[in-house]
PDB file of C-alpha atoms in Angstrom:
ATOM      1  CA  MET G 638     117.718 134.756 110.332  1.00  0.00           C
ATOM      2  CA  LEU G 639     117.158 131.450 109.685  1.00  0.00           C
ATOM      3  CA  GLY G 640     113.558 132.032 110.498  1.00  0.00           C
ATOM      4  CA  ALA G 641     113.181 134.812 108.810  1.00  0.00           C
ATOM      5  CA  SER G 642     113.963 132.964 105.155  1.00  0.00           C
ATOM      6  CA  LEU G 643     111.834 129.857 106.042  1.00  0.00           C
ATOM      7  CA  HIS G 644     108.912 132.470 106.415  1.00  0.00           C
ATOM      8  CA  ALA G 645     109.520 134.536 103.482  1.00  0.00           C
ATOM      9  CA  THR G 646     109.212 131.418 100.687  1.00  0.00           C
ATOM     10  CA  GLN G 647     106.480 129.295 102.285  1.00  0.00           C
ATOM     11  CA  GLU G 648     102.620 129.243 101.000  1.00  0.00           C
ATOM     12  CA  ALA G 649     100.075 129.605 103.692  1.00  0.00           C
ATOM     13  CA  SER G 650      99.823 125.771 105.416  1.00  0.00           C
ATOM     14  CA  VAL G 651     102.145 124.309 103.622  1.00  0.00           C
ATOM     15  CA  PRO G 652     105.261 122.943 105.446  1.00  0.00           C
ATOM     16  CA  SER G 653     108.880 122.941 103.973  1.00  0.00           C
ATOM     17  CA  ILE G 654     109.705 118.977 104.595  1.00  0.00           C
ATOM     18  CA  PHE G 655     112.683 117.873 104.815  1.00  0.00           C
ATOM     19  CA  ALA G 656     113.699 114.286 104.198  1.00  0.00           C
ATOM     20  CA  VAL G 657     116.880 112.730 105.554  1.00  0.00           C
ATOM     21  CA  ALA G 658     117.661 109.074 103.885  1.00  0.00           C
ATOM     22  CA  ASN G 659     120.519 106.367 103.766  1.00  0.00           C
ATOM     23  CA  PRO G 660     119.991 103.355 103.089  1.00  0.00           C
ATOM     24  CA  LYS G 661     123.041 102.506 105.103  1.00  0.00           C
ATOM     25  CA  GLY G 662     122.529 102.044 108.935  1.00  0.00           C
ATOM     26  CA  GLY G 663     124.740 104.406 111.412  1.00  0.00           C
ATOM     27  CA  SER G 664     124.805 107.062 108.471  1.00  0.00           C
ATOM     28  CA  GLY G 665     123.538 109.877 111.597  1.00  0.00           C
ATOM     29  CA  LYS G 666     120.349 110.386 110.149  1.00  0.00           C
ATOM     30  CA  THR G 667     118.326 110.982 113.227  1.00  0.00           C
ATOM     31  CA  THR G 668     120.994 113.036 114.997  1.00  0.00           C
ATOM     32  CA  VAL G 669     120.531 115.213 111.328  1.00  0.00           C
ATOM     33  CA  ALA G 670     116.348 114.693 111.824  1.00  0.00           C
ATOM     34  CA  ILE G 671     116.874 116.360 115.183  1.00  0.00           C
ATOM     35  CA  ILE G 672     118.913 118.603 114.649  1.00  0.00           C
ATOM     36  CA  LEU G 673     117.064 119.815 111.438  1.00  0.00           C
ATOM     37  CA  ALA G 674     113.991 120.040 113.872  1.00  0.00           C
ATOM     38  CA  GLY G 675     115.771 121.609 116.643  1.00  0.00           C
ATOM     39  CA  GLU G 676     117.050 124.149 115.061  1.00  0.00           C
ATOM     40  CA  PHE G 677     113.625 125.792 113.006  1.00  0.00           C
ATOM     41  CA  ALA G 678     112.075 125.171 116.979  1.00  0.00           C
ATOM     42  CA  LYS G 679     114.793 127.716 118.525  1.00  0.00           C
ATOM     43  CA  HIS G 680     113.725 129.944 115.770  1.00  0.00           C
ATOM     44  CA  GLY G 681     109.466 130.047 117.318  1.00  0.00           C
ATOM     45  CA  TYR G 682     109.079 127.800 113.714  1.00  0.00           C
ATOM     46  CA  SER G 683     105.962 124.994 114.340  1.00  0.00           C
ATOM     47  CA  ALA G 684     108.184 121.506 113.813  1.00  0.00           C
ATOM     48  CA  ALA G 685     107.642 117.816 114.055  1.00  0.00           C
ATOM     49  CA  ILE G 686     109.337 115.170 113.452  1.00  0.00           C
ATOM     50  CA  VAL G 687     107.867 111.700 111.170  1.00  0.00           C
ATOM     51  CA  ASP G 688     109.666 109.047 112.615  1.00  0.00           C
ATOM     52  CA  ALA G 689     109.414 106.726 109.559  1.00  0.00           C
ATOM     53  CA  ASP G 690     111.985 104.423 110.658  1.00  0.00           C
ATOM     54  CA  PRO G 691     110.758 100.568 112.148  1.00  0.00           C
ATOM     55  CA  GLN G 692     114.065 101.694 114.729  1.00  0.00           C
ATOM     56  CA  GLY G 693     111.945 104.424 116.377  1.00  0.00           C
ATOM     57  CA  SER G 694     115.415 105.801 117.813  1.00  0.00           C
ATOM     58  CA  SER G 695     113.089 109.983 116.865  1.00  0.00           C
ATOM     59  CA  TYR G 696     110.188 108.150 118.827  1.00  0.00           C
ATOM     60  CA  GLN G 697     112.898 106.499 121.934  1.00  0.00           C
ATOM     61  CA  TRP G 698     114.266 110.250 121.910  1.00  0.00           C
ATOM     62  CA  HIS G 699     111.240 112.004 121.921  1.00  0.00           C
ATOM     63  CA  GLY G 700     109.669 110.191 124.863  1.00  0.00           C
ATOM     64  CA  LEU G 701     112.669 111.057 126.603  1.00  0.00           C
ATOM     65  CA  SER G 702     112.734 114.107 125.838  1.00  0.00           C
ATOM     66  CA  PRO G 703     110.464 117.438 127.150  1.00  0.00           C
ATOM     67  CA  GLN G 704     110.703 119.607 123.952  1.00  0.00           C
ATOM     68  CA  GLY G 705     109.417 121.931 121.136  1.00  0.00           C
ATOM     69  CA  VAL G 706     109.240 119.548 118.910  1.00  0.00           C
ATOM     70  CA  ASP G 707     106.552 117.032 117.966  1.00  0.00           C
ATOM     71  CA  LEU G 708     106.502 113.797 116.421  1.00  0.00           C
ATOM     72  CA  VAL G 709     104.683 111.804 114.746  1.00  0.00           C
ATOM     73  CA  ARG G 710     105.027 107.473 114.092  1.00  0.00           C
ATOM     74  CA  ALA G 711     104.973 106.533 110.745  1.00  0.00           C
ATOM     75  CA  PRO G 712     105.960 102.862 110.008  1.00  0.00           C
ATOM     76  CA  ASP G 713     104.367 102.026 106.699  1.00  0.00           C
ATOM     77  CA  GLU G 714     103.484 103.708 103.415  1.00  0.00           C
ATOM     78  CA  ALA G 715      99.589 104.694 104.301  1.00  0.00           C
ATOM     79  CA  ALA G 716     100.715 105.777 107.874  1.00  0.00           C
ATOM     80  CA  LEU G 717     103.815 107.976 106.072  1.00  0.00           C
ATOM     81  CA  VAL G 718     100.585 109.598 103.733  1.00  0.00           C
ATOM     82  CA  GLN G 719      98.495 110.599 106.815  1.00  0.00           C
ATOM     83  CA  ALA G 720     101.414 112.057 108.612  1.00  0.00           C
ATOM     84  CA  VAL G 721     102.679 114.858 106.060  1.00  0.00           C
ATOM     85  CA  GLU G 722      98.803 115.595 105.544  1.00  0.00           C
ATOM     86  CA  ARG G 723      97.995 115.452 109.554  1.00  0.00           C
ATOM     87  CA  LEU G 724     101.143 118.096 109.893  1.00  0.00           C
ATOM     88  CA  ALA G 725     100.266 120.336 106.919  1.00  0.00           C
ATOM     89  CA  GLY G 726      99.871 123.593 109.652  1.00  0.00           C
ATOM     90  CA  TYR G 727     103.442 123.053 110.441  1.00  0.00           C
ATOM     91  CA  ASP G 728     106.030 124.622 109.586  1.00  0.00           C
ATOM     92  CA  VAL G 729     109.121 122.022 108.893  1.00  0.00           C
ATOM     93  CA  VAL G 730     108.288 118.689 108.865  1.00  0.00           C
ATOM     94  CA  VAL G 731     111.412 116.432 109.150  1.00  0.00           C
ATOM     95  CA  ILE G 732     111.307 112.727 107.822  1.00  0.00           C
ATOM     96  CA  ASP G 733     113.747 110.478 109.274  1.00  0.00           C
ATOM     97  CA  THR G 734     113.426 107.455 106.907  1.00  0.00           C
ATOM     98  CA  PRO G 735     113.769 104.097 107.472  1.00  0.00           C
ATOM     99  CA  GLY G 736     116.947 101.615 107.521  1.00  0.00           C
ATOM    100  CA  TYR G 737     116.455 100.348 103.850  1.00  0.00           C
ATOM    101  CA  TYR G 738     115.448 101.250 100.898  1.00  0.00           C
ATOM    102  CA  GLY G 739     111.604 100.615  99.702  1.00  0.00           C
ATOM    103  CA  GLU G 740     108.708 103.171  99.380  1.00  0.00           C
ATOM    104  CA  VAL G 741     108.615 104.332 102.910  1.00  0.00           C
ATOM    105  CA  LEU G 742     111.643 106.045 101.359  1.00  0.00           C
ATOM    106  CA  ILE G 743     111.122 106.828  98.320  1.00  0.00           C
ATOM    107  CA  GLN G 744     107.199 108.725  98.955  1.00  0.00           C
ATOM    108  CA  SER G 745     109.458 110.909 101.771  1.00  0.00           C
ATOM    109  CA  ALA G 746     111.980 111.458  99.137  1.00  0.00           C
ATOM    110  CA  LEU G 747     109.106 112.271  96.298  1.00  0.00           C
ATOM    111  CA  ARG G 748     107.483 114.715  98.640  1.00  0.00           C
ATOM    112  CA  ALA G 749     110.426 116.711 100.235  1.00  0.00           C
ATOM    113  CA  ASP G 750     112.071 120.141  99.435  1.00  0.00           C
ATOM    114  CA  LEU G 751     114.946 118.894 100.239  1.00  0.00           C
ATOM    115  CA  VAL G 752     116.257 114.932 100.328  1.00  0.00           C
ATOM    116  CA  VAL G 753     119.445 115.432 103.122  1.00  0.00           C
ATOM    117  CA  LEU G 754     121.878 112.321 102.552  1.00  0.00           C
ATOM    118  CA  PRO G 755     124.074 111.970 105.645  1.00  0.00           C
ATOM    119  CA  CYS G 756     126.907 110.143 104.287  1.00  0.00           C
ATOM    120  CA  LYS G 757     130.854 109.130 106.116  1.00  0.00           C
ATOM    121  CA  VAL G 758     133.711 110.122 104.709  1.00  0.00           C
ATOM    122  CA  HIS G 759     134.087 106.269 103.006  1.00  0.00           C
ATOM    123  CA  THR G 760     133.903 105.613  99.445  1.00  0.00           C
ATOM    124  CA  PHE G 761     131.699 102.374 100.483  1.00  0.00           C
ATOM    125  CA  ASP G 762     129.139 105.153 102.483  1.00  0.00           C
ATOM    126  CA  ALA G 763     129.798 107.782  98.979  1.00  0.00           C
ATOM    127  CA  SER G 764     128.809 104.795  96.918  1.00  0.00           C
ATOM    128  CA  GLN G 765     125.914 103.987  98.524  1.00  0.00           C
ATOM    129  CA  VAL G 766     124.115 107.453  98.654  1.00  0.00           C
ATOM    130  CA  VAL G 767     125.060 107.570  94.957  1.00  0.00           C
ATOM    131  CA  ARG G 768     123.112 104.268  94.232  1.00  0.00           C
ATOM    132  CA  THR G 769     120.221 106.058  96.274  1.00  0.00           C
ATOM    133  CA  ILE G 770     120.075 108.898  94.575  1.00  0.00           C
ATOM    134  CA  ARG G 771     120.148 107.210  91.441  1.00  0.00           C
ATOM    135  CA  ASN G 772     117.091 104.765  92.163  1.00  0.00           C
ATOM    136  CA  LEU G 773     115.293 107.967  93.777  1.00  0.00           C
ATOM    137  CA  GLU G 774     115.451 109.652  89.894  1.00  0.00           C
ATOM    138  CA  GLN G 775     114.598 107.046  88.750  1.00  0.00           C
ATOM    139  CA  HIS G 776     111.376 106.435  90.650  1.00  0.00           C
ATOM    140  CA  ALA G 777     110.559 110.062  90.029  1.00  0.00           C
ATOM    141  CA  ALA G 778     110.911 110.114  86.395  1.00  0.00           C
ATOM    142  CA  THR G 779     108.355 106.482  86.272  1.00  0.00           C
ATOM    143  CA  ALA G 780     106.265 109.154  88.527  1.00  0.00           C
ATOM    144  CA  GLN G 781     106.329 112.388  86.180  1.00  0.00           C
ATOM    145  CA  LEU G 782     107.681 114.180  89.046  1.00  0.00           C
ATOM    146  CA  PRO G 783     110.979 116.400  89.387  1.00  0.00           C
ATOM    147  CA  MET G 784     113.528 114.925  91.094  1.00  0.00           C
ATOM    148  CA  SER G 785     113.605 116.267  94.578  1.00  0.00           C
ATOM    149  CA  GLN G 786     116.381 118.903  95.321  1.00  0.00           C
ATOM    150  CA  HIS G 787     118.856 116.811  97.650  1.00  0.00           C
ATOM    151  CA  ARG G 788     122.475 117.376  99.341  1.00  0.00           C
ATOM    152  CA  VAL G 789     124.925 114.972 100.465  1.00  0.00           C
ATOM    153  CA  LEU G 790     125.782 116.123 104.443  1.00  0.00           C
ATOM    154  CA  PHE G 791     129.287 114.415 105.847  1.00  0.00           C
ATOM    155  CA  ASN G 792     128.585 113.448 108.847  1.00  0.00           C
ATOM    156  CA  GLU G 793     130.769 112.534 111.626  1.00  0.00           C
ATOM    157  CA  TYR G 794     133.434 114.877 109.826  1.00  0.00           C
ATOM    158  CA  ASP G 795     136.872 115.067 111.912  1.00  0.00           C
ATOM    159  CA  SER G 796     139.168 117.752 111.574  1.00  0.00           C
ATOM    160  CA  LEU G 797     141.522 115.169 111.006  1.00  0.00           C
ATOM    161  CA  ASP G 798     140.031 113.905 107.920  1.00  0.00           C
ATOM    162  CA  ARG G 799     141.438 117.534 106.240  1.00  0.00           C
ATOM    163  CA  ASN G 800     142.861 117.263 103.284  1.00  0.00           C
ATOM    164  CA  THR G 801     143.523 113.290 102.922  1.00  0.00           C
ATOM    165  CA  ARG G 802     143.409 110.953 100.357  1.00  0.00           C
ATOM    166  CA  PRO G 803     139.796 109.205 101.844  1.00  0.00           C
ATOM    167  CA  LEU G 804     138.275 112.638 101.558  1.00  0.00           C
ATOM    168  CA  ARG G 805     140.474 113.548  98.238  1.00  0.00           C
ATOM    169  CA  GLU G 806     138.735 110.427  96.534  1.00  0.00           C
ATOM    170  CA  VAL G 807     135.524 110.747  97.775  1.00  0.00           C
ATOM    171  CA  VAL G 808     134.937 114.427  96.750  1.00  0.00           C
ATOM    172  CA  ALA G 809     136.259 113.796  93.758  1.00  0.00           C
ATOM    173  CA  TYR G 810     133.530 110.686  93.034  1.00  0.00           C
ATOM    174  CA  LEU G 811     130.313 112.565  94.294  1.00  0.00           C
ATOM    175  CA  ASP G 812     131.691 115.393  91.798  1.00  0.00           C
ATOM    176  CA  SER G 813     132.205 113.124  89.051  1.00  0.00           C
ATOM    177  CA  GLU G 814     128.506 111.740  89.821  1.00  0.00           C
ATOM    178  CA  HIS G 815     127.771 115.564  89.780  1.00  0.00           C
ATOM    179  CA  VAL G 816     125.988 114.688  93.423  1.00  0.00           C
ATOM    180  CA  PRO G 817     125.621 118.149  95.106  1.00  0.00           C
ATOM    181  CA  VAL G 818     127.587 118.130  99.000  1.00  0.00           C
ATOM    182  CA  CYS G 819     127.122 120.514 101.386  1.00  0.00           C
ATOM    183  CA  ALA G 820     130.136 123.071 101.752  1.00  0.00           C
ATOM    184  CA  THR G 821     129.203 122.507 105.538  1.00  0.00           C
ATOM    185  CA  ALA G 822     130.082 119.060 107.394  1.00  0.00           C
ATOM    186  CA  LEU G 823     127.905 118.352 110.636  1.00  0.00           C
ATOM    187  CA  TYR G 824     131.439 117.082 113.244  1.00  0.00           C
ATOM    188  CA  ARG G 825     131.947 113.905 115.236  1.00  0.00           C
ATOM    189  CA  ARG G 826     131.156 115.424 118.857  1.00  0.00           C
ATOM    190  CA  VAL G 827     129.975 114.499 121.819  1.00  0.00           C
ATOM    191  CA  THR G 828     127.431 116.700 122.591  1.00  0.00           C
ATOM    192  CA  PHE G 829     125.332 115.514 118.891  1.00  0.00           C
ATOM    193  CA  ARG G 830     125.520 111.822 120.972  1.00  0.00           C
ATOM    194  CA  THR G 831     124.143 112.898 124.407  1.00  0.00           C
ATOM    195  CA  MET G 832     121.369 115.260 122.588  1.00  0.00           C
ATOM    196  CA  THR G 833     120.706 112.051 120.751  1.00  0.00           C
ATOM    197  CA  SER G 834     120.657 110.402 124.387  1.00  0.00           C
ATOM    198  CA  GLY G 835     117.202 111.984 125.508  1.00  0.00           C
ATOM    199  CA  PHE G 836     118.650 115.561 126.592  1.00  0.00           C
ATOM    200  CA  GLY G 837     116.194 117.620 123.962  1.00  0.00           C
ATOM    201  CA  THR G 838     117.478 119.714 121.371  1.00  0.00           C
ATOM    202  CA  LEU G 839     121.147 121.714 121.490  1.00  0.00           C
ATOM    203  CA  TYR G 840     119.406 124.167 123.128  1.00  0.00           C
ATOM    204  CA  GLN G 841     117.756 122.754 126.017  1.00  0.00           C
ATOM    205  CA  MET G 842     121.483 122.245 127.077  1.00  0.00           C
ATOM    206  CA  SER G 843     123.508 124.644 129.023  1.00  0.00           C
ATOM    207  CA  ASP G 844     125.573 126.513 126.657  1.00  0.00           C
ATOM    208  CA  LYS G 845     127.555 127.174 129.681  1.00  0.00           C
ATOM    209  CA  ASP G 846     129.476 124.664 128.055  1.00  0.00           C
ATOM    210  CA  GLU G 847     132.108 125.518 125.647  1.00  0.00           C
ATOM    211  CA  SER G 848     131.742 121.807 123.266  1.00  0.00           C
ATOM    212  CA  VAL G 849     127.685 122.639 123.481  1.00  0.00           C
ATOM    213  CA  ARG G 850     128.264 126.539 122.133  1.00  0.00           C
ATOM    214  CA  LYS G 851     130.772 124.575 119.674  1.00  0.00           C
ATOM    215  CA  ALA G 852     127.461 122.497 118.313  1.00  0.00           C
ATOM    216  CA  ARG G 853     125.206 125.144 118.135  1.00  0.00           C
ATOM    217  CA  TYR G 854     127.246 126.605 115.674  1.00  0.00           C
ATOM    218  CA  ASN G 855     127.927 123.977 113.468  1.00  0.00           C
ATOM    219  CA  ALA G 856     124.494 122.783 113.538  1.00  0.00           C
ATOM    220  CA  ASP G 857     123.333 126.080 112.727  1.00  0.00           C
ATOM    221  CA  GLN G 858     125.975 126.630 109.943  1.00  0.00           C
ATOM    222  CA  VAL G 859     124.692 123.155 107.879  1.00  0.00           C
ATOM    223  CA  VAL G 860     121.083 123.974 108.803  1.00  0.00           C
ATOM    224  CA  ARG G 861     121.114 127.398 106.956  1.00  0.00           C
ATOM    225  CA  GLU G 862     123.107 125.896 103.974  1.00  0.00           C
ATOM    226  CA  LEU G 863     120.067 122.937 104.085  1.00  0.00           C
ATOM    227  CA  LEU G 864     117.255 125.765 103.981  1.00  0.00           C
ATOM    228  CA  ALA G 865     119.018 127.575 101.030  1.00  0.00           C
ATOM    229  CA  ALA G 866     119.211 124.222  98.667  1.00  0.00           C
ATOM    230  CA  SER G 867     116.012 123.107  99.897  1.00  0.00           C
ATOM    231  CA  GLN G 868     115.082 126.563  97.938  1.00  0.00           C
ATOM    232  CA  GLY G 869     117.566 126.859  95.541  1.00  0.00           C
ATOM    233  CA  THR G 870     119.088 129.130  97.153  1.00  0.00           C
ATOM    234  CA  THR G 871     122.761 129.980  98.202  1.00  0.00           C
ATOM    235  CA  THR G 872     123.777 129.949 102.013  1.00  0.00           C
ATOM    236  CA  ASP G 873     124.756 134.409 101.917  1.00  0.00           C
ATOM    237  CA  GLU G 874     120.906 134.781 100.138  1.00  0.00           C
ATOM    238  CA  THR G 875     119.216 133.007 103.068  1.00  0.00           C
ATOM    239  CA  ALA G 876     120.803 135.077 105.690  1.00  0.00           C
ATOM    240  CA  ALA G 877     119.651 137.981 103.657  1.00  0.00           C
TER     241      ALA G 877
END
């Protein structure tokens, strides 16, 4: 069970922190942040999103969606630090980072148990992700801190992408850079777009709709893998 595996490894009053980061706009950071928080909330854990993106996409979604995920704005580095401290009693904190590389993104990543890097299946997007990881590694070394666990998550993945040359090239490139990639991709689904337009979490949407059920299954598999990565375990170990 997802919730039980989170409980088993948490220290008292220390949340699991996930930083969703990609300086490139349109990567789907907010969608991933909402899915992460929504999955944990569904399992009964206190979850909060720190909206550190000046565009305020998470804030706009939260303002339209009555649900069980709390939200705190953090427009700058000082506000980010205060927000993380304020949310110390939560089980999960998800940081929706800015769409550019700067101190807020850096500090979010350094504090995270896992940095999630949404990436579309395109060599340009992949190169941006690798550049971000290398920069974060340099900042971690300068701060004399270990580099946070991190995973690239293919986002807006289409079944037509399977066995295509662009996918093989991107996977080969990330592998050559020794960048860990999630085995499960987040598919391109109308349900995810609907959710972020003010319809709460996936679990506030009607499961009578098959597309919602498929989206829930996809999200559940992705979050299980990300949780395992944050704890340095495999998905099978987490499920057990």
